[in-house]
PDB file of C-alpha atoms in Angstrom:
ATOM      1  CA  MET A   1     -23.869   8.590  -1.989  1.00 72.00           C
ATOM      2  CA  GLU A   2     -21.152  10.061  -3.854  1.00 84.00           C
ATOM      3  CA  LYS A   3     -17.515   9.956  -2.329  1.00 92.00           C
ATOM      4  CA  ILE A   4     -16.963  13.346  -3.203  1.00 96.00           C
ATOM      5  CA  VAL A   5     -19.174  16.716  -3.613  1.00 96.00           C
ATOM      6  CA  ILE A   6     -17.993  19.769  -4.607  1.00 97.00           C
ATOM      7  CA  ASP A   7     -19.459  22.908  -3.550  1.00 97.00           C
ATOM      8  CA  SER A   8     -19.015  25.342  -6.862  1.00 96.00           C
ATOM      9  CA  SER A   9     -19.959  28.507  -4.920  1.00 97.00           C
ATOM     10  CA  LYS A  10     -17.076  27.677  -2.843  1.00 98.00           C
ATOM     11  CA  CYS A  11     -14.589  26.364  -5.374  1.00 98.00           C
ATOM     12  CA  ILE A  12     -12.331  28.703  -6.832  1.00 98.00           C
ATOM     13  CA  GLY A  13     -11.079  26.763  -9.730  1.00 97.00           C
ATOM     14  CA  CYS A  14      -7.401  26.459  -8.349  1.00 98.00           C
ATOM     15  CA  SER A  15      -6.411  22.955  -9.290  1.00 98.00           C
ATOM     16  CA  GLN A  16      -5.081  22.104  -5.952  1.00 98.00           C
ATOM     17  CA  CYS A  17      -7.623  19.139  -6.055  1.00 98.00           C
ATOM     18  CA  VAL A  18      -6.624  18.259  -9.334  1.00 98.00           C
ATOM     19  CA  LYS A  19      -3.047  17.974  -9.278  1.00 98.00           C
ATOM     20  CA  ASP A  20      -3.200  16.304  -6.106  1.00 97.00           C
ATOM     21  CA  CYS A  21      -5.366  13.493  -6.529  1.00 97.00           C
ATOM     22  CA  VAL A  22      -3.546  10.161  -7.099  1.00 94.00           C
ATOM     23  CA  ALA A  23      -6.683   8.670  -9.233  1.00 94.00           C
ATOM     24  CA  SER A  24      -7.297  11.193 -11.857  1.00 96.00           C
ATOM     25  CA  SER A  25     -10.915  11.430 -10.482  1.00 96.00           C
ATOM     26  CA  LEU A  26     -11.164  15.105 -10.467  1.00 97.00           C
ATOM     27  CA  TYR A  27     -10.850  17.820 -13.316  1.00 97.00           C
ATOM     28  CA  ILE A  28     -11.540  21.066 -14.079  1.00 98.00           C
ATOM     29  CA  GLU A  29     -14.913  22.585 -16.081  1.00 97.00           C
ATOM     30  CA  ASN A  30     -15.606  26.187 -16.765  1.00 97.00           C
ATOM     31  CA  GLY A  31     -13.516  27.034 -13.735  1.00 97.00           C
ATOM     32  CA  LYS A  32     -14.658  24.796 -11.353  1.00 98.00           C
ATOM     33  CA  ALA A  33     -13.859  21.062 -10.144  1.00 98.00           C
ATOM     34  CA  VAL A  34     -15.885  18.242 -11.147  1.00 97.00           C
ATOM     35  CA  PHE A  35     -15.415  14.589  -9.576  1.00 97.00           C
ATOM     36  CA  ARG A  36     -16.011  12.060 -12.717  1.00 95.00           C
ATOM     37  CA  GLY A  37     -17.767   9.654 -10.226  1.00 92.00           C
ATOM     38  CA  GLU A  38     -15.442   6.851 -10.560  1.00 92.00           C
ATOM     39  CA  GLY A  39     -11.782   5.960  -9.545  1.00 93.00           C
ATOM     40  CA  CYS A  40     -11.490   7.624  -6.535  1.00 95.00           C
ATOM     41  CA  ILE A  41      -9.866   5.380  -3.517  1.00 95.00           C
ATOM     42  CA  GLY A  42     -11.086   7.926  -0.391  1.00 94.00           C
ATOM     43  CA  CYS A  43      -7.471   9.364   0.221  1.00 95.00           C
ATOM     44  CA  ALA A  44      -8.791  12.796   1.147  1.00 95.00           C
ATOM     45  CA  HIS A  45      -6.251  14.491  -0.415  1.00 96.00           C
ATOM     46  CA  CYS A  46      -8.269  16.542  -2.215  1.00 97.00           C
ATOM     47  CA  TYR A  47     -10.460  17.350   1.045  1.00 96.00           C
ATOM     48  CA  ALA A  48      -6.965  18.382   2.854  1.00 96.00           C
ATOM     49  CA  VAL A  49      -6.148  20.844   0.147  1.00 97.00           C
ATOM     50  CA  CYS A  50      -8.744  22.535  -0.731  1.00 97.00           C
ATOM     51  CA  PRO A  51      -8.196  26.465   0.224  1.00 97.00           C
ATOM     52  CA  THR A  52     -11.851  27.186   0.477  1.00 97.00           C
ATOM     53  CA  GLY A  53     -13.199  24.096   2.089  1.00 96.00           C
ATOM     54  CA  ALA A  54     -15.113  23.262  -1.388  1.00 97.00           C
ATOM     55  CA  VAL A  55     -14.839  19.576  -1.073  1.00 97.00           C
ATOM     56  CA  ASP A  56     -16.902  17.324   1.152  1.00 96.00           C
ATOM     57  CA  MET A  57     -16.819  13.483   1.664  1.00 95.00           C
ATOM     58  CA  PRO A  58     -19.995  12.414   3.028  1.00 94.00           C
ATOM     59  CA  GLU A  59     -19.233   8.996   3.681  1.00 92.00           C
ATOM     60  CA  TYR A  60     -16.395  10.004   6.246  1.00 92.00           C
ATOM     61  CA  ASP A  61     -16.763  11.252   9.906  1.00 89.00           C
ATOM     62  CA  LYS A  62     -14.765  14.566   9.747  1.00 88.00           C
ATOM     63  CA  LYS A  63     -14.931  15.713  13.295  1.00 86.00           C
ATOM     64  CA  ASP A  64     -11.149  15.615  13.940  1.00 83.00           C
ATOM     65  CA  CYS A  65     -10.448  17.234  10.303  1.00 88.00           C
ATOM     66  CA  VAL A  66      -8.867  20.545  12.077  1.00 89.00           C
ATOM     67  CA  GLU A  67      -6.042  22.620  10.458  1.00 91.00           C
ATOM     68  CA  VAL A  68      -2.426  20.302  10.266  1.00 93.00           C
ATOM     69  CA  THR A  69       0.359  20.364  12.447  1.00 93.00           C
ATOM     70  CA  SER A  70       3.032  20.182  10.515  1.00 94.00           C
ATOM     71  CA  MET A  71       6.218  17.865  11.537  1.00 93.00           C
ATOM     72  CA  THR A  72       8.419  20.665  11.341  1.00 95.00           C
ATOM     73  CA  GLU A  73       7.208  21.851  14.626  1.00 95.00           C
ATOM     74  CA  ILE A  74       8.818  18.574  16.264  1.00 95.00           C
ATOM     75  CA  ASP A  75      12.676  19.757  16.880  1.00 96.00           C
ATOM     76  CA  SER A  76      14.369  17.158  14.812  1.00 96.00           C
ATOM     77  CA  ASP A  77      17.266  16.667  16.808  1.00 97.00           C
ATOM     78  CA  VAL A  78      15.481  16.018  20.099  1.00 96.00           C
ATOM     79  CA  LEU A  79      13.039  13.864  17.764  1.00 96.00           C
ATOM     80  CA  LEU A  80      16.107  11.957  16.692  1.00 96.00           C
ATOM     81  CA  GLN A  81      17.650  11.578  20.059  1.00 97.00           C
ATOM     82  CA  ALA A  82      14.281   9.950  21.432  1.00 96.00           C
ATOM     83  CA  MET A  83      14.409   7.627  18.883  1.00 96.00           C
ATOM     84  CA  LYS A  84      17.659   6.436  19.470  1.00 96.00           C
ATOM     85  CA  SER A  85      17.066   6.173  23.089  1.00 97.00           C
ATOM     86  CA  ARG A  86      13.674   3.863  23.182  1.00 96.00           C
ATOM     87  CA  ARG A  87      14.531   0.392  24.261  1.00 97.00           C
ATOM     88  CA  THR A  88      12.016  -2.816  24.082  1.00 98.00           C
ATOM     89  CA  ILE A  89      10.259  -2.838  27.394  1.00 98.00           C
ATOM     90  CA  ARG A  90      10.072  -6.337  28.946  1.00 97.00           C
ATOM     91  CA  GLN A  91       9.406  -5.224  32.834  1.00 98.00           C
ATOM     92  CA  TYR A  92       6.538  -3.101  33.418  1.00 98.00           C
ATOM     93  CA  LYS A  93       4.591  -1.466  36.954  1.00 98.00           C
ATOM     94  CA  ASP A  94       1.910  -2.907  38.114  1.00 96.00           C
ATOM     95  CA  THR A  95      -0.304   0.247  36.811  1.00 98.00           C
ATOM     96  CA  PRO A  96      -3.326   0.231  34.222  1.00 98.00           C
ATOM     97  CA  VAL A  97      -2.904   2.418  31.354  1.00 98.00           C
ATOM     98  CA  GLU A  98      -5.532   5.209  30.962  1.00 98.00           C
ATOM     99  CA  LYS A  99      -8.336   4.977  28.890  1.00 98.00           C
ATOM    100  CA  GLU A 100      -7.574   8.265  27.434  1.00 98.00           C
ATOM    101  CA  LYS A 101      -3.969   7.077  26.545  1.00 98.00           C
ATOM    102  CA  ILE A 102      -5.188   3.948  24.563  1.00 98.00           C
ATOM    103  CA  LYS A 103      -7.614   5.965  22.695  1.00 98.00           C
ATOM    104  CA  LYS A 104      -4.447   8.029  21.593  1.00 98.00           C
ATOM    105  CA  ILE A 105      -2.403   5.326  20.542  1.00 98.00           C
ATOM    106  CA  LEU A 106      -5.436   3.494  18.448  1.00 98.00           C
ATOM    107  CA  GLU A 107      -5.938   7.047  16.895  1.00 97.00           C
ATOM    108  CA  ALA A 108      -2.406   7.019  15.910  1.00 98.00           C
ATOM    109  CA  GLY A 109      -2.633   3.490  14.227  1.00 98.00           C
ATOM    110  CA  ARG A 110      -5.751   4.324  12.479  1.00 97.00           C
ATOM    111  CA  TYR A 111      -4.086   7.152  10.885  1.00 96.00           C
ATOM    112  CA  ALA A 112      -0.838   5.440   9.796  1.00 97.00           C
ATOM    113  CA  PRO A 113      -1.094   5.248   5.572  1.00 97.00           C
ATOM    114  CA  THR A 114      -1.954   1.922   3.992  1.00 97.00           C
ATOM    115  CA  GLY A 115      -1.439   0.862   0.495  1.00 95.00           C
ATOM    116  CA  ALA A 116      -3.821   2.229  -2.004  1.00 93.00           C
ATOM    117  CA  ASN A 117      -5.968   3.736   1.252  1.00 95.00           C
ATOM    118  CA  SER A 118      -7.341   0.319   1.885  1.00 95.00           C
ATOM    119  CA  GLN A 119      -7.588   1.466   5.414  1.00 95.00           C
ATOM    120  CA  ASN A 120      -8.111  -2.380   6.344  1.00 95.00           C
ATOM    121  CA  VAL A 121      -5.626  -2.771   9.292  1.00 98.00           C
ATOM    122  CA  ALA A 122      -7.889  -3.525  12.857  1.00 98.00           C
ATOM    123  CA  PHE A 123      -6.817  -3.556  16.408  1.00 98.00           C
ATOM    124  CA  THR A 124      -7.957  -5.838  18.897  1.00 98.00           C
ATOM    125  CA  VAL A 125      -7.360  -4.819  22.717  1.00 98.00           C
ATOM    126  CA  LEU A 126      -7.003  -8.548  24.688  1.00 98.00           C
ATOM    127  CA  GLY A 127      -8.578  -6.667  28.042  1.00 96.00           C
ATOM    128  CA  SER A 128     -10.225  -9.264  29.964  1.00 96.00           C
ATOM    129  CA  LYS A 129      -9.297 -11.956  27.724  1.00 97.00           C
ATOM    130  CA  GLN A 130      -5.570 -11.411  28.226  1.00 98.00           C
ATOM    131  CA  ASP A 131      -5.017 -13.913  30.726  1.00 97.00           C
ATOM    132  CA  ALA A 132      -6.888 -16.348  28.919  1.00 97.00           C
ATOM    133  CA  ILE A 133      -5.095 -16.095  25.657  1.00 97.00           C
ATOM    134  CA  GLU A 134      -1.566 -15.685  27.222  1.00 97.00           C
ATOM    135  CA  LYS A 135      -2.424 -19.156  29.037  1.00 96.00           C
ATOM    136  CA  GLU A 136      -2.868 -20.956  25.728  1.00 95.00           C
ATOM    137  CA  CYS A 137       0.442 -19.637  24.575  1.00 93.00           C
ATOM    138  CA  VAL A 138       2.168 -21.117  27.299  1.00 93.00           C
ATOM    139  CA  LYS A 139       0.799 -24.296  27.172  1.00 91.00           C
ATOM    140  CA  LEU A 140       1.397 -24.483  23.517  1.00 89.00           C
ATOM    141  CA  PHE A 141       5.345 -23.501  24.348  1.00 84.00           C
ATOM    142  CA  ARG A 142       5.445 -26.069  26.960  1.00 82.00           C
ATOM    143  CA  ALA A 143       4.047 -28.413  25.103  1.00 78.00           C
ATOM    144  CA  GLY A 144       6.248 -30.909  22.808  1.00 54.00           C
ATOM    145  CA  VAL A 145       9.867 -31.020  23.120  1.00 43.00           C
ATOM    146  CA  GLY A 146      12.042 -28.085  21.017  1.00 54.00           C
ATOM    147  CA  ILE A 147       8.537 -26.220  19.793  1.00 56.00           C
ATOM    148  CA  GLY A 148      10.367 -22.846  21.143  1.00 54.00           C
ATOM    149  CA  SER A 149      13.700 -23.775  19.432  1.00 54.00           C
ATOM    150  CA  LYS A 150      11.479 -22.890  16.407  1.00 56.00           C
ATOM    151  CA  PHE A 151      11.787 -19.291  17.282  1.00 57.00           C
ATOM    152  CA  SER A 152      14.869 -18.689  19.278  1.00 58.00           C
ATOM    153  CA  LYS A 153      18.136 -21.121  20.363  1.00 63.00           C
ATOM    154  CA  SER A 154      17.812 -18.632  23.491  1.00 62.00           C
ATOM    155  CA  LEU A 155      14.937 -20.082  24.988  1.00 66.00           C
ATOM    156  CA  SER A 156      16.800 -22.867  25.350  1.00 64.00           C
ATOM    157  CA  HIS A 157      17.780 -21.051  28.540  1.00 69.00           C
ATOM    158  CA  THR A 158      14.759 -19.132  29.658  1.00 73.00           C
ATOM    159  CA  THR A 159      12.200 -20.278  32.238  1.00 79.00           C
ATOM    160  CA  ILE A 160       8.597 -19.968  30.440  1.00 85.00           C
ATOM    161  CA  ASP A 161       6.194 -18.751  33.085  1.00 91.00           C
ATOM    162  CA  GLU A 162       3.048 -17.902  33.364  1.00 94.00           C
ATOM    163  CA  HIS A 163       4.088 -14.123  32.228  1.00 95.00           C
ATOM    164  CA  PHE A 164       6.562 -15.064  29.459  1.00 93.00           C
ATOM    165  CA  PHE A 165       4.246 -13.701  26.504  1.00 95.00           C
ATOM    166  CA  PHE A 166       2.867 -10.850  27.986  1.00 97.00           C
ATOM    167  CA  LYS A 167       5.501  -9.769  30.807  1.00 97.00           C
ATOM    168  CA  GLY A 168       2.426  -9.011  33.229  1.00 97.00           C
ATOM    169  CA  ALA A 169       1.828  -5.437  30.998  1.00 98.00           C
ATOM    170  CA  PRO A 170      -1.633  -4.152  31.634  1.00 98.00           C
ATOM    171  CA  LEU A 171      -2.106  -3.639  28.134  1.00 98.00           C
ATOM    172  CA  VAL A 172      -1.817  -5.946  24.856  1.00 98.00           C
ATOM    173  CA  ILE A 173      -2.976  -4.772  21.455  1.00 98.00           C
ATOM    174  CA  VAL A 174      -2.798  -6.975  18.154  1.00 98.00           C
ATOM    175  CA  VAL A 175      -2.420  -5.256  14.938  1.00 98.00           C
ATOM    176  CA  SER A 176      -3.726  -7.313  12.054  1.00 98.00           C
ATOM    177  CA  ALA A 177      -4.329  -6.999   8.442  1.00 97.00           C
ATOM    178  CA  HIS A 178      -4.363  -8.654   5.100  1.00 94.00           C
ATOM    179  CA  ASN A 179      -1.288  -6.816   4.418  1.00 93.00           C
ATOM    180  CA  THR A 180       2.022  -6.870   6.556  1.00 96.00           C
ATOM    181  CA  VAL A 181       3.419  -3.694   5.699  1.00 97.00           C
ATOM    182  CA  ASN A 182       0.471  -1.774   6.246  1.00 97.00           C
ATOM    183  CA  GLY A 183       0.211  -3.451   9.632  1.00 98.00           C
ATOM    184  CA  THR A 184       3.886  -2.855  10.359  1.00 98.00           C
ATOM    185  CA  ILE A 185       3.469   1.130   9.606  1.00 98.00           C
ATOM    186  CA  ALA A 186       0.566   0.979  11.799  1.00 98.00           C
ATOM    187  CA  SER A 187       2.353  -0.488  14.893  1.00 98.00           C
ATOM    188  CA  ALA A 188       5.128   1.752  14.433  1.00 98.00           C
ATOM    189  CA  TYR A 189       2.894   5.235  14.795  1.00 98.00           C
ATOM    190  CA  MET A 190       1.296   3.441  17.454  1.00 98.00           C
ATOM    191  CA  GLU A 191       4.455   2.648  19.067  1.00 98.00           C
ATOM    192  CA  ILE A 192       5.679   6.225  18.802  1.00 97.00           C
ATOM    193  CA  MET A 193       2.639   7.390  20.451  1.00 98.00           C
ATOM    194  CA  ALA A 194       3.417   4.663  23.281  1.00 98.00           C
ATOM    195  CA  ASN A 195       6.635   6.471  24.023  1.00 98.00           C
ATOM    196  CA  SER A 196       5.485   9.787  23.712  1.00 97.00           C
ATOM    197  CA  LEU A 197       2.993   8.818  26.405  1.00 98.00           C
ATOM    198  CA  GLY A 198       5.696   7.838  28.788  1.00 98.00           C
ATOM    199  CA  LEU A 199       4.712   3.830  27.993  1.00 98.00           C
ATOM    200  CA  GLY A 200       7.245   0.904  27.001  1.00 98.00           C
ATOM    201  CA  VAL A 201       6.678  -1.030  24.138  1.00 98.00           C
ATOM    202  CA  LEU A 202       7.518  -4.714  23.342  1.00 98.00           C
ATOM    203  CA  TYR A 203       7.044  -6.115  19.872  1.00 98.00           C
ATOM    204  CA  SER A 204       5.935 -10.066  20.824  1.00 96.00           C
ATOM    205  CA  GLY A 205       7.273 -11.941  17.783  1.00 92.00           C
ATOM    206  CA  PHE A 206       6.605 -15.322  20.035  1.00 91.00           C
ATOM    207  CA  PHE A 207       2.921 -14.461  19.950  1.00 95.00           C
ATOM    208  CA  CYS A 208       2.541 -13.653  16.325  1.00 94.00           C
ATOM    209  CA  GLY A 209       4.088 -17.192  15.812  1.00 90.00           C
ATOM    210  CA  CYS A 210       1.473 -18.887  18.145  1.00 92.00           C
ATOM    211  CA  THR A 211      -1.508 -17.521  16.144  1.00 94.00           C
ATOM    212  CA  LYS A 212      -0.026 -19.465  13.356  1.00 91.00           C
ATOM    213  CA  LEU A 213       1.170 -22.509  14.923  1.00 89.00           C
ATOM    214  CA  ASN A 214      -2.247 -22.983  17.197  1.00 91.00           C
ATOM    215  CA  PRO A 215      -5.389 -22.272  15.406  1.00 92.00           C
ATOM    216  CA  LYS A 216      -7.510 -22.231  18.730  1.00 94.00           C
ATOM    217  CA  ILE A 217      -5.103 -18.908  19.656  1.00 95.00           C
ATOM    218  CA  LYS A 218      -6.228 -17.174  16.270  1.00 93.00           C
ATOM    219  CA  SER A 219     -10.120 -17.923  16.852  1.00 95.00           C
ATOM    220  CA  MET A 220      -9.772 -16.180  20.684  1.00 96.00           C
ATOM    221  CA  LEU A 221      -8.477 -13.182  18.935  1.00 97.00           C
ATOM    222  CA  LYS A 222     -11.728 -12.820  16.823  1.00 95.00           C
ATOM    223  CA  LEU A 223      -9.666 -11.527  13.707  1.00 96.00           C
ATOM    224  CA  PRO A 224     -11.475  -9.892  10.829  1.00 95.00           C
ATOM    225  CA  LYS A 225     -12.026 -12.658   7.706  1.00 94.00           C
ATOM    226  CA  GLY A 226      -8.875 -12.703   6.181  1.00 94.00           C
ATOM    227  CA  HIS A 227      -6.524 -10.672   8.573  1.00 96.00           C
ATOM    228  CA  LYS A 228      -3.460 -12.208  10.159  1.00 96.00           C
ATOM    229  CA  ALA A 229      -1.860 -11.227  13.134  1.00 97.00           C
ATOM    230  CA  VAL A 230       0.946  -8.618  12.486  1.00 98.00           C
ATOM    231  CA  THR A 231       2.270  -7.731  15.514  1.00 98.00           C
ATOM    232  CA  CYS A 232       1.551  -8.074  18.965  1.00 98.00           C
ATOM    233  CA  LEU A 233       1.953  -4.645  20.898  1.00 98.00           C
ATOM    234  CA  ILE A 234       2.591  -5.173  24.739  1.00 98.00           C
ATOM    235  CA  MET A 235       2.369  -1.898  26.591  1.00 98.00           C
ATOM    236  CA  GLY A 236       2.778  -0.150  29.972  1.00 98.00           C
ATOM    237  CA  TYR A 237       4.638   1.973  32.478  1.00 98.00           C
ATOM    238  CA  PRO A 238       8.067   0.627  32.233  1.00 98.00           C
ATOM    239  CA  ASP A 239      10.006  -0.687  35.638  1.00 98.00           C
ATOM    240  CA  VAL A 240      13.190   0.018  34.676  1.00 98.00           C
ATOM    241  CA  LYS A 241      15.372   2.875  33.606  1.00 97.00           C
ATOM    242  CA  TYR A 242      18.167   2.845  30.781  1.00 97.00           C
ATOM    243  CA  GLN A 243      20.792   5.209  31.499  1.00 97.00           C
ATOM    244  CA  ARG A 244      22.382   5.604  27.921  1.00 97.00           C
ATOM    245  CA  ILE A 245      21.755   5.068  24.585  1.00 96.00           C
ATOM    246  CA  ALA A 246      22.619   1.626  23.384  1.00 96.00           C
ATOM    247  CA  PRO A 247      25.401   1.031  20.451  1.00 96.00           C
ATOM    248  CA  ARG A 248      24.489   0.245  16.889  1.00 93.00           C
ATOM    249  CA  LYS A 249      26.111  -1.397  14.196  1.00 94.00           C
ATOM    250  CA  ALA A 250      27.539   0.850  11.145  1.00 93.00           C
ATOM    251  CA  HIS A 251      25.124   1.884   8.715  1.00 89.00           C
ATOM    252  CA  SER A 252      24.784  -0.126   5.656  1.00 92.00           C
ATOM    253  CA  VAL A 253      24.101   2.415   2.912  1.00 94.00           C
ATOM    254  CA  LYS A 254      24.655   2.063  -1.025  1.00 92.00           C
ATOM    255  CA  LYS A 255      24.851   4.850  -2.832  1.00 93.00           C
ATOM    256  CA  LEU A 256      23.911   3.865  -6.764  1.00 94.00           C
TER     257      LEU A 256
END
């Protein structure tokens, strides 16, 4: 099956798909766009840019491919203020996250950009395994003198209770990938979506550290082959309200 199919009856030869193809997989011949049959990375820019809908990608599900929404429709001042206002949440209400909201969070991660359009980021919702996995992490941190100090000196003053890792939050999603950058970008997209839905988020570096130290914990996640846990997103409705934006250090910016 061809990755790209051009309907010549719809193609007007405008060259927009050719100009936007990162892999140079398209060219114009006799006033029509033609697919070379190779090189395509499946980014779907040709599909998205075609003004007449002449481009099809049979391998992809296109039910959600409606007209685009520009980021300029979001007030930039409001967006910046909201981004400055976000806080890492470690106190959560005992309220489940609705399935529809979880779906939107996962969809945001699915549409995050990946290098070479690899689309190789995976999402693991811990669900019914959440308590068992957290128990193993707690056991790891409690075992052996000083194991926690490998992560943070502050642990010497912290009680490692049964909810030390997931903070009693109702939703935990592990983002995994071959490539750390791809997984990190997807996680950022997911956090922004979660925040817009009224949810708080904690990135648990402690948990990702546990997956490296204990093969059992990693095996419990059943990650795709070759994947590593890039981030662990702990989510839920905040049980804390911040009154003002927290201060930050001055910019570190160089102009070359």
